[in-house]
Each structure stands twice: as structure tokens, then as C-alpha cells.
CSV table of C-alpha atoms in Angstrom, one decimal:
chain,number,residue,atom,x,y,z
Y,1,LYS,CA,0.9,-7.1,-0.6
Y,2,SER,CA,3.0,-10.2,-0.6
Y,3,THR,CA,1.7,-11.3,-4.0
Y,4,LEU,CA,2.7,-7.8,-5.4
Y,5,LEU,CA,6.2,-8.1,-4.0
Y,6,ARG,CA,6.5,-11.6,-5.4
Y,7,ILE,CA,5.5,-10.4,-8.9
Y,8,LEU,CA,8.0,-7.5,-8.7
Y,9,ALA,CA,10.7,-9.9,-7.5
Y,10,GLY,CA,9.9,-12.2,-10.5
Y,11,VAL,CA,9.1,-15.2,-8.2
Y,12,GLU,CA,5.4,-15.1,-9.4
Y,13,SER,CA,3.9,-14.2,-12.7
Y,14,GLN,CA,1.2,-11.6,-13.1
Y,15,ASP,CA,-2.3,-12.4,-14.3
Y,16,ARG,CA,-2.2,-9.5,-17.0
Y,17,GLY,CA,-0.2,-6.5,-17.8
Y,18,VAL,CA,3.5,-6.0,-18.3
Y,19,ILE,CA,6.4,-5.9,-15.8
Y,20,GLU,CA,9.1,-3.5,-17.1
Y,21,ARG,CA,12.6,-3.7,-15.6
Y,22,GLY,CA,15.6,-1.9,-16.3
Y,23,LYS,CA,18.6,-3.5,-18.0
Y,24,ASN,CA,21.0,-5.2,-15.4
Y,25,LEU,CA,18.6,-4.1,-12.5
Y,26,ARG,CA,19.6,-5.9,-9.4
Y,27,ILE,CA,16.7,-7.0,-7.1
Y,28,SER,CA,16.9,-8.3,-3.6
Y,29,TYR,CA,13.8,-9.9,-2.0
Y,30,LEU,CA,13.0,-11.0,1.5
Y,31,PRO,CA,9.7,-13.2,1.5
Y,32,GLN,CA,7.7,-13.6,4.7
Y,33,GLU,CA,8.4,-17.4,4.6
Y,34,SER,CA,12.1,-17.8,4.2
Y,35,MET,CA,15.0,-20.1,4.0
Y,36,ALA,CA,14.4,-23.3,2.3
Y,37,ASP,CA,18.3,-23.6,1.9
Y,38,SER,CA,20.8,-26.3,2.4
Y,39,ALA,CA,20.9,-27.1,6.1
Y,40,GLU,CA,24.6,-28.0,5.9
Y,41,GLU,CA,25.4,-24.5,4.7
Y,42,THR,CA,27.3,-22.4,7.1
Y,43,VAL,CA,26.3,-18.8,8.1
Y,44,ALA,CA,29.3,-17.2,6.3
Y,45,GLY,CA,28.8,-19.5,3.2
Y,46,TYR,CA,25.1,-18.6,3.0
Y,47,LEU,CA,25.8,-14.9,3.0
Y,48,ARG,CA,28.6,-15.1,0.5
Y,49,ARG,CA,26.2,-17.2,-1.8
Y,50,VAL,CA,23.1,-15.2,-1.6
Y,51,SER,CA,25.0,-11.7,-1.8
Y,52,GLY,CA,26.6,-13.0,-5.0
Y,53,ILE,CA,30.1,-12.6,-3.6
Y,54,ALA,CA,31.0,-16.4,-3.9
Y,55,ALA,CA,29.9,-16.6,-7.5
Y,56,LEU,CA,31.8,-13.5,-8.4
Y,57,GLU,CA,35.0,-14.7,-6.7
Y,58,ALA,CA,34.7,-18.2,-8.6
Y,59,GLU,CA,34.3,-16.5,-12.0
Y,60,LEU,CA,37.1,-14.0,-11.3
Y,61,ALA,CA,39.4,-16.8,-10.5
Y,62,GLU,CA,38.7,-18.8,-13.5
Y,63,LEU,CA,39.2,-15.7,-15.7
Y,64,GLU,CA,42.5,-14.9,-14.1
Y,65,MET,CA,43.7,-18.0,-15.9
Y,66,ARG,CA,42.8,-16.6,-19.3
Y,67,LEU,CA,43.6,-13.0,-19.1
Y,68,GLY,CA,45.7,-13.2,-22.5
Y,69,ASP,CA,42.3,-13.5,-24.0
Y,70,GLU,CA,40.8,-10.1,-24.9
Y,71,LYS,CA,37.2,-11.1,-24.2
Y,72,ALA,CA,38.1,-12.6,-20.9
Y,73,LEU,CA,40.1,-9.6,-20.0
Y,74,SER,CA,37.2,-7.4,-20.8
Y,75,ARG,CA,34.7,-9.5,-18.8
Y,76,TYR,CA,37.3,-9.6,-15.9
Y,77,GLY,CA,37.3,-5.8,-15.8
Y,78,GLU,CA,33.4,-5.7,-15.7
Y,79,LEU,CA,33.5,-8.3,-12.8
Y,80,ARG,CA,36.1,-6.6,-11.0
Y,81,ASP,CA,34.3,-3.5,-11.0
Y,82,LEU,CA,31.2,-5.1,-9.7
Y,83,TYR,CA,33.0,-6.8,-7.1
Y,84,ASP,CA,34.4,-3.5,-5.8
Y,85,HIS,CA,31.0,-2.1,-5.9
Y,86,LEU,CA,29.6,-4.8,-3.8
Y,87,GLY,CA,32.5,-4.3,-1.1
Y,88,GLY,CA,34.0,-7.7,-1.9
Y,89,PHE,CA,37.2,-7.1,0.0
Y,90,SER,CA,35.4,-5.8,3.0
Y,91,PHE,CA,32.6,-8.3,2.7
Y,92,ASP,CA,33.2,-10.3,5.8
Y,93,ARG,CA,33.3,-7.3,8.1
Y,94,LYS,CA,30.2,-5.8,6.7
Y,95,ALA,CA,28.5,-9.3,7.0
Y,96,ARG,CA,29.4,-9.3,10.6
Y,97,LEU,CA,28.0,-5.9,11.2
Y,98,ALA,CA,24.7,-6.9,9.7
Y,99,ILE,CA,24.7,-10.1,11.7
Y,100,ASP,CA,25.4,-8.3,15.0
Y,101,GLY,CA,23.0,-5.4,14.2
Y,102,LEU,CA,20.1,-8.0,13.6
Y,103,GLY,CA,20.7,-9.6,16.9
Y,104,LEU,CA,22.8,-12.6,15.9
Y,105,ARG,CA,25.9,-11.5,17.8
Y,106,ARG,CA,26.4,-14.9,19.5
Y,107,ILE,CA,26.2,-16.8,16.0
Y,108,ALA,CA,29.6,-17.8,14.8
Y,109,SER,CA,30.2,-17.5,11.1
Y,110,ASP,CA,31.0,-21.2,10.7
Y,111,ARG,CA,27.8,-22.3,12.4
Y,112,LYS,CA,25.5,-24.3,10.2
Y,113,LEU,CA,22.0,-23.4,9.3
Y,114,SER,CA,20.7,-26.7,10.6
Y,115,GLU,CA,21.8,-25.6,14.2
Y,116,MET,CA,20.0,-22.4,14.2
Y,117,SER,CA,16.2,-21.7,15.1
Y,118,GLY,CA,13.6,-20.6,12.7
Y,119,GLY,CA,13.7,-17.0,14.1
Y,120,GLU,CA,17.6,-17.0,13.8
Y,121,ARG,CA,17.4,-18.1,10.2
Y,122,ARG,CA,14.8,-15.5,9.4
Y,123,ARG,CA,17.1,-12.7,10.6
Y,124,LEU,CA,20.0,-14.4,8.6
Y,125,SER,CA,17.8,-14.2,5.4
Y,126,LEU,CA,17.2,-10.5,6.1
Y,127,ALA,CA,21.1,-9.9,6.5
Y,128,GLY,CA,21.6,-11.7,3.2
Y,129,ALA,CA,19.1,-9.5,1.4
Y,130,LEU,CA,20.7,-6.4,2.7
Y,131,LEU,CA,24.2,-7.3,1.8
Y,132,GLU,CA,23.3,-7.9,-1.9
Y,133,GLU,CA,23.8,-4.1,-2.5
Y,134,SER,CA,21.0,-4.2,-5.0
Y,135,ASP,CA,19.2,-1.5,-6.9
Y,136,VAL,CA,15.9,-2.3,-5.5
Y,137,LEU,CA,15.2,-4.1,-2.1
Y,138,LEU,CA,11.8,-5.8,-1.5
Y,139,LEU,CA,11.1,-6.5,2.0
Y,140,ASP,CA,7.9,-8.5,3.2
Y,141,GLU,CA,7.5,-8.0,7.1
Y,142,PRO,CA,11.1,-7.4,7.7
Y,143,THR,CA,10.6,-6.8,11.4
Y,144,ASN,CA,9.2,-10.2,12.2
Y,145,ASP,CA,11.2,-11.9,14.7
Y,146,LEU,CA,13.3,-8.7,15.3
Y,147,ASP,CA,13.7,-7.3,18.9
Y,148,LEU,CA,13.6,-3.5,19.3
Y,149,PRO,CA,17.5,-3.0,19.0
Y,150,ALA,CA,17.5,-5.0,15.8
Y,151,ILE,CA,14.5,-2.9,14.3
Y,152,PHE,CA,16.4,0.3,15.3
Y,153,TRP,CA,19.4,-1.0,13.5
Y,154,LEU,CA,17.4,-1.9,10.5
Y,155,GLU,CA,15.7,1.6,10.5
Y,156,ARG,CA,19.1,3.1,10.4
Y,157,PHE,CA,20.4,0.8,7.7
Y,158,LEU,CA,17.5,1.5,5.4
Y,159,ARG,CA,17.6,5.3,5.8
Y,160,LYS,CA,21.3,5.1,4.7
Y,161,THR,CA,21.0,2.7,1.9
Y,162,GLY,CA,21.4,3.9,-1.7
Y,163,SER,CA,18.9,1.1,-2.7
Y,164,ALA,CA,15.2,1.9,-3.5
Y,165,VAL,CA,13.3,0.1,-0.9
Y,166,ILE,CA,9.7,-1.3,-1.1
Y,167,VAL,CA,8.5,-2.7,2.3
Y,168,ALA,CA,5.3,-4.3,3.4
Y,169,SER,CA,4.8,-4.0,7.2
Y,170,HIS,CA,2.2,-3.9,9.8
Y,171,ASP,CA,4.5,-2.0,12.2
Y,172,ARG,CA,3.2,1.5,12.0
Y,173,ALA,CA,6.2,2.9,14.0
Y,174,PHE,CA,8.7,1.2,11.7
Y,175,LEU,CA,6.8,2.6,8.6
Y,176,ASP,CA,7.0,6.1,10.0
Y,177,ALA,CA,10.7,5.7,10.6
Y,178,VAL,CA,11.8,4.5,7.1
Y,179,SER,CA,9.0,5.3,4.6
Y,180,GLU,CA,8.9,8.4,2.3
Y,181,LYS,CA,5.9,7.4,0.1
Y,182,VAL,CA,2.9,5.2,0.8
Y,183,LEU,CA,1.3,3.0,-2.0
Y,184,GLU,CA,-2.3,2.6,-1.2
Y,185,LEU,CA,-4.0,-0.4,-2.9
Y,186,ASP,CA,-7.9,0.3,-2.8
Y,187,TRP,CA,-9.7,-2.9,-2.2
Y,188,TYR,CA,-13.0,-1.6,-3.5
Y,189,PHE,CA,-12.2,0.5,-6.5
Y,190,ARG,CA,-9.2,-1.8,-7.5
Y,191,THR,CA,-6.8,1.2,-8.0
Y,192,ALA,CA,-3.3,2.1,-6.8
Y,193,ARG,CA,-2.2,5.6,-5.4
Y,194,VAL,CA,0.9,6.9,-4.1
Y,195,TRP,CA,0.9,9.3,-1.2
Y,196,THR,CA,3.9,11.3,-0.1
Y,197,GLY,CA,5.2,11.1,3.4
Y,198,ASN,CA,5.3,8.5,6.0
Y,199,TYR,CA,2.5,6.3,7.2
Y,200,SER,CA,1.0,8.7,9.8
Y,201,THR,CA,1.0,11.5,7.2
Y,202,TYR,CA,-0.8,9.2,4.8
Y,203,PHE,CA,-3.4,8.2,7.7
Y,204,LYS,CA,-4.0,11.8,8.5
Y,205,GLU,CA,-4.6,12.9,4.9
Y,206,LYS,CA,-6.5,9.9,4.1
Y,207,SER,CA,-8.8,10.4,6.8
Y,208,GLU,CA,-9.3,14.1,6.1
Y,209,GLU,CA,-10.0,13.0,2.4
Y,210,LEU,CA,-12.6,10.4,3.4
Y,211,ARG,CA,-14.3,13.0,5.6
Y,212,ARG,CA,-14.5,15.6,2.9
Y,213,GLU,CA,-15.9,13.1,0.4
Y,214,HIS,CA,-18.6,12.0,3.0
Y,215,ASP,CA,-19.6,15.7,3.5
Y,216,GLU,CA,-19.7,16.2,-0.2
Y,217,LYS,CA,-22.0,13.2,-0.6
Y,218,VAL,CA,-24.2,14.3,1.9
Y,219,ARG,CA,-24.4,17.9,0.5
Y,220,ALA,CA,-25.0,16.3,-3.0
Y,221,GLU,CA,-27.8,14.2,-1.7
Y,222,GLU,CA,-29.4,17.1,0.1
Y,223,GLU,CA,-29.1,19.2,-3.1
Y,224,ARG,CA,-30.5,16.5,-5.3
Y,225,ALA,CA,-33.4,16.0,-2.9
Y,226,ARG,CA,-34.1,19.8,-2.7
Y,227,LEU,CA,-34.3,20.1,-6.5
Y,228,ARG,CA,-36.6,17.1,-6.9
Y,229,GLU,CA,-38.8,18.4,-4.1
Y,230,THR,CA,-39.1,21.8,-5.8
Y,231,ALA,CA,-39.7,20.2,-9.2
Y,232,GLU,CA,-42.6,18.3,-7.6
Y,233,GLU,CA,-44.0,21.4,-6.3
Y,234,LYS,CA,-43.9,23.1,-9.7
Y,235,LEU,CA,-45.8,19.9,-11.0
Y,236,GLU,CA,-48.4,20.5,-8.3
Y,237,TRP,CA,-48.9,24.0,-9.3
Y,238,ALA,CA,-49.2,23.1,-13.0
Y,239,ARG,CA,-51.9,20.6,-12.0
Y,240,LYS,CA,-53.6,23.4,-9.8
Y,241,GLY,CA,-53.5,25.8,-13.0
Y,242,ALA,CA,-55.1,23.3,-15.1
Y,243,GLU,CA,-58.0,23.3,-12.8
Y,244,TYR,CA,-58.2,27.1,-12.3
Y,245,ARG,CA,-61.7,28.6,-13.2
Y,246,MET,CA,-62.1,32.1,-14.2
Y,247,PRO,CA,-64.9,34.0,-12.3
Y,248,ASP,CA,-66.7,35.1,-15.4
Y,249,LYS,CA,-66.6,31.6,-16.8
Y,250,ASP,CA,-64.7,32.8,-19.8
Y,251,LYS,CA,-63.7,29.6,-21.4
Y,252,MET,CA,-61.0,31.1,-23.8
Y,253,SER,CA,-59.3,32.9,-21.0
Y,254,GLN,CA,-59.4,29.9,-18.7
Y,255,GLY,CA,-57.9,27.6,-21.5
Y,256,PHE,CA,-55.3,30.3,-22.0
Y,257,HIS,CA,-54.2,30.4,-18.3
Y,258,ARG,CA,-54.3,26.6,-18.0
Y,259,ASP,CA,-52.1,26.1,-20.9
Y,260,ARG,CA,-49.7,28.6,-19.9
Y,261,SER,CA,-49.5,27.4,-16.4
Y,262,GLN,CA,-48.9,23.8,-17.4
Y,263,GLN,CA,-46.3,24.8,-20.0
Y,264,LYS,CA,-44.5,27.2,-17.8
Y,265,GLN,CA,-44.4,25.1,-14.5
Y,266,GLY,CA,-44.0,21.8,-16.5
Y,267,ALA,CA,-40.8,23.3,-18.1
Y,268,ARG,CA,-39.5,24.5,-14.8
Y,269,ALA,CA,-40.0,21.1,-13.2
Y,270,ARG,CA,-38.3,19.3,-16.1
Y,271,ALA,CA,-35.3,21.6,-15.7
Y,272,LEU,CA,-35.2,21.2,-12.1
Y,273,HIS,CA,-35.2,17.2,-12.6
Y,274,THR,CA,-32.4,17.5,-15.2
Y,275,ARG,CA,-30.3,19.6,-12.7
Y,276,ALA,CA,-30.9,17.1,-10.0
Y,277,ASP,CA,-29.7,14.4,-12.3
Y,278,HIS,CA,-26.6,16.2,-13.1
Y,279,VAL,CA,-25.7,16.6,-9.4
Y,280,LYS,CA,-22.3,15.1,-8.9
Y,281,LYS,CA,-22.7,11.5,-7.7
Y,282,VAL,CA,-20.0,10.7,-4.9
Y,283,THR,CA,-19.4,7.0,-4.4
Y,284,LEU,CA,-17.8,6.0,-1.4
Y,285,ALA,CA,-16.1,2.6,-0.7
Y,286,PRO,CA,-18.3,0.7,1.7
Y,287,GLU,CA,-16.7,0.6,5.3
Y,288,ARG,CA,-15.5,-2.7,6.4
Y,289,ASP,CA,-16.8,-4.4,9.6
Y,290,ARG,CA,-14.5,-3.8,12.5
Y,291,PHE,CA,-12.6,-6.6,13.6
Y,292,SER,CA,-13.7,-7.4,17.0
Y,293,VAL,CA,-12.8,-10.1,19.6
Y,294,PHE,CA,-14.2,-10.5,22.9
Y,295,PHE,CA,-12.9,-12.3,25.8
Y,296,GLU,CA,-15.1,-13.8,28.7
Y,297,PRO,CA,-13.4,-13.2,32.0
Y,298,GLU,CA,-12.7,-16.4,33.9
Y,299,THR,CA,-13.3,-16.9,37.7
Y,300,GLY,CA,-10.4,-17.3,39.9
Y,301,GLN,CA,-7.0,-15.6,40.6
Y,302,GLY,CA,-5.5,-13.4,37.9
Y,303,THR,CA,-4.0,-10.2,37.0
Y,304,GLY,CA,-7.3,-8.4,36.7
Y,305,VAL,CA,-6.3,-7.0,33.2
Y,306,MET,CA,-8.5,-7.9,30.1
Y,307,LEU,CA,-7.4,-7.1,26.6
Y,308,SER,CA,-10.3,-5.7,24.6
Y,309,ALA,CA,-9.5,-6.2,20.8
Y,310,ALA,CA,-12.5,-4.2,19.8
Y,311,THR,CA,-11.1,-1.0,21.2
Y,312,GLY,CA,-7.5,-1.8,21.2
Y,313,GLY,CA,-7.1,-0.8,24.9
Y,314,TYR,CA,-7.1,-2.3,28.2
Y,315,ASP,CA,-10.3,-2.6,30.4
């Protein structure tokens, strides 16, 4: 999943195929491992840079010196529209709301990145991606390092954003809250399939589909076995017919019955084998081995609670 997001973001090249992106498409990307940025950069400086606001303000200031030039004036108008779209005049307020919402309320805007912990920098990276106001938002495990209030704030933000959001996450509750479609990458058949609905809807429908396919495979195998068994019975009847002896020892009549029996039963047997070969073959992906971890209890004092990873419960 991470590789797919990196390819979509243009960070990594695909092995084959073509990636088509719309003209002027703006993409924001939050990787799992984030922030190899200047440690001396401040929180405010980082957010203004990654959002593109700082670069826009610098270019607008440069163009203001050349507004007598028609090309410069046209470019200035384009950038000013983009600046307004990104909320440039209210950016500091929006940045503060994002920082506070993601649990960095105590972090001052002039604080340096070098003074922040890894978890705080990860949250700041997420804030920067959200503030870009992009057309497509790619988020790889965005709930890592977030507490519940921050996760709830992020869920509300993503439900309201006008950006298309593609998210990879192991947090099922989060996926249920924000997803409208699920992209399934089949590890066995090497196919991709889109399901409508959140993760719980996908999981239920996928489970029902797998059950139906399993039942269909069982029925097909039973039908195939029945047809082949019947075909073998027909062949056995053909062999018995070939050994049939008429009571009056009429060799001509005996030969007639023998040939007729062999032809008739043989033809039926061949037809049944053909039908058996044409019964739909249902191929199921092999089931993966369940991940199980067993913990041996230690003697001595303890809480009396043991986590069973095999069942996902408490014993």
C-alpha cells in the first residue's frame, strides 16, 4: 500500500504501466516515515513552506515590482487567485486550528523542529499535508502518533474537505468513519477492485462473496464427480453388453446387441465426461495462515491477564 501511494505521489517510479495525472493537479502526500527537514526551521516556517504559501508570497512580492509588464500582470492575477483559494490571508489562523486539533496545542509557532519529539514532528507533517488545500490527499497511516481527540478531529476534517482522499490505515474504526470506497488489492490474483461503502461494509460483502464462491466450488466439484461416476457406470454397462450371450446362441443377434450396447453406452459416457469437463471451475485464493503468537505465563505476582494474539481476546 505504501509503495502504491509513493507511486501516485510521484516519489517512486512504477515498474510498468502509465500514471496519468490531470493538468495542474495538486497532490499532498503524508508518508509513514516523515520529516527529514531542516531542524532549524520553525513550526510556522515549515507549515508556510510545505503548504506553498511562502513561495506564493515571495513570487507575488517580486511580481508587484513589475506590474507594468503585461506578462507579469497576468501571472500576478493567476497567483493571486491561487493565494485566495489557499486561504493565504487567513493561513495563520487555519494553521493554528490544525496544530491544536492534532494535539500540538502547547507547541508555539516559533518553536524549532529540533526541539520537537518524533511524534510531534509526525503530527506537524500531517498538519502540513492538510493545509496544502490540494486536489488529492494521500495519507499513509495518518493516525499513527495521534490520540483519540486528534483522531476525531482528523475524521471531521476529512469528511468536510473538498479534496479527494486516499488513505492507507490499519485503524478500522477510522476507516469506517472516513471512507466511502475501499480499494482491494488481491495478493493472489494480482488484481485491484473497488468496493462502495466503508470498511465494515466491504468486510461483510467480501465475506459473503467468499462464502458463496466456496459453496459454488463445492457444488461444482460434486456435480463433476457425479457426472464422471455416471460415465463410468455407462462404460461398465457397455462392457457387460459386449459379454452378453443370447440364449439361442444366435451369433448374429449377439453381435448386434453387443455393438449396439457398446455404441450407445459409450456415447453416453463420452457425453457425460464432456459435461464434467465443462462444469465451471471455481478457483479460490488459498487462505493465509493465521498469525498467532502464544505467550507463556510467568510465575510470580501479576495482574492475572494474558493477551492471546491468536484469538484477539483476553484469557
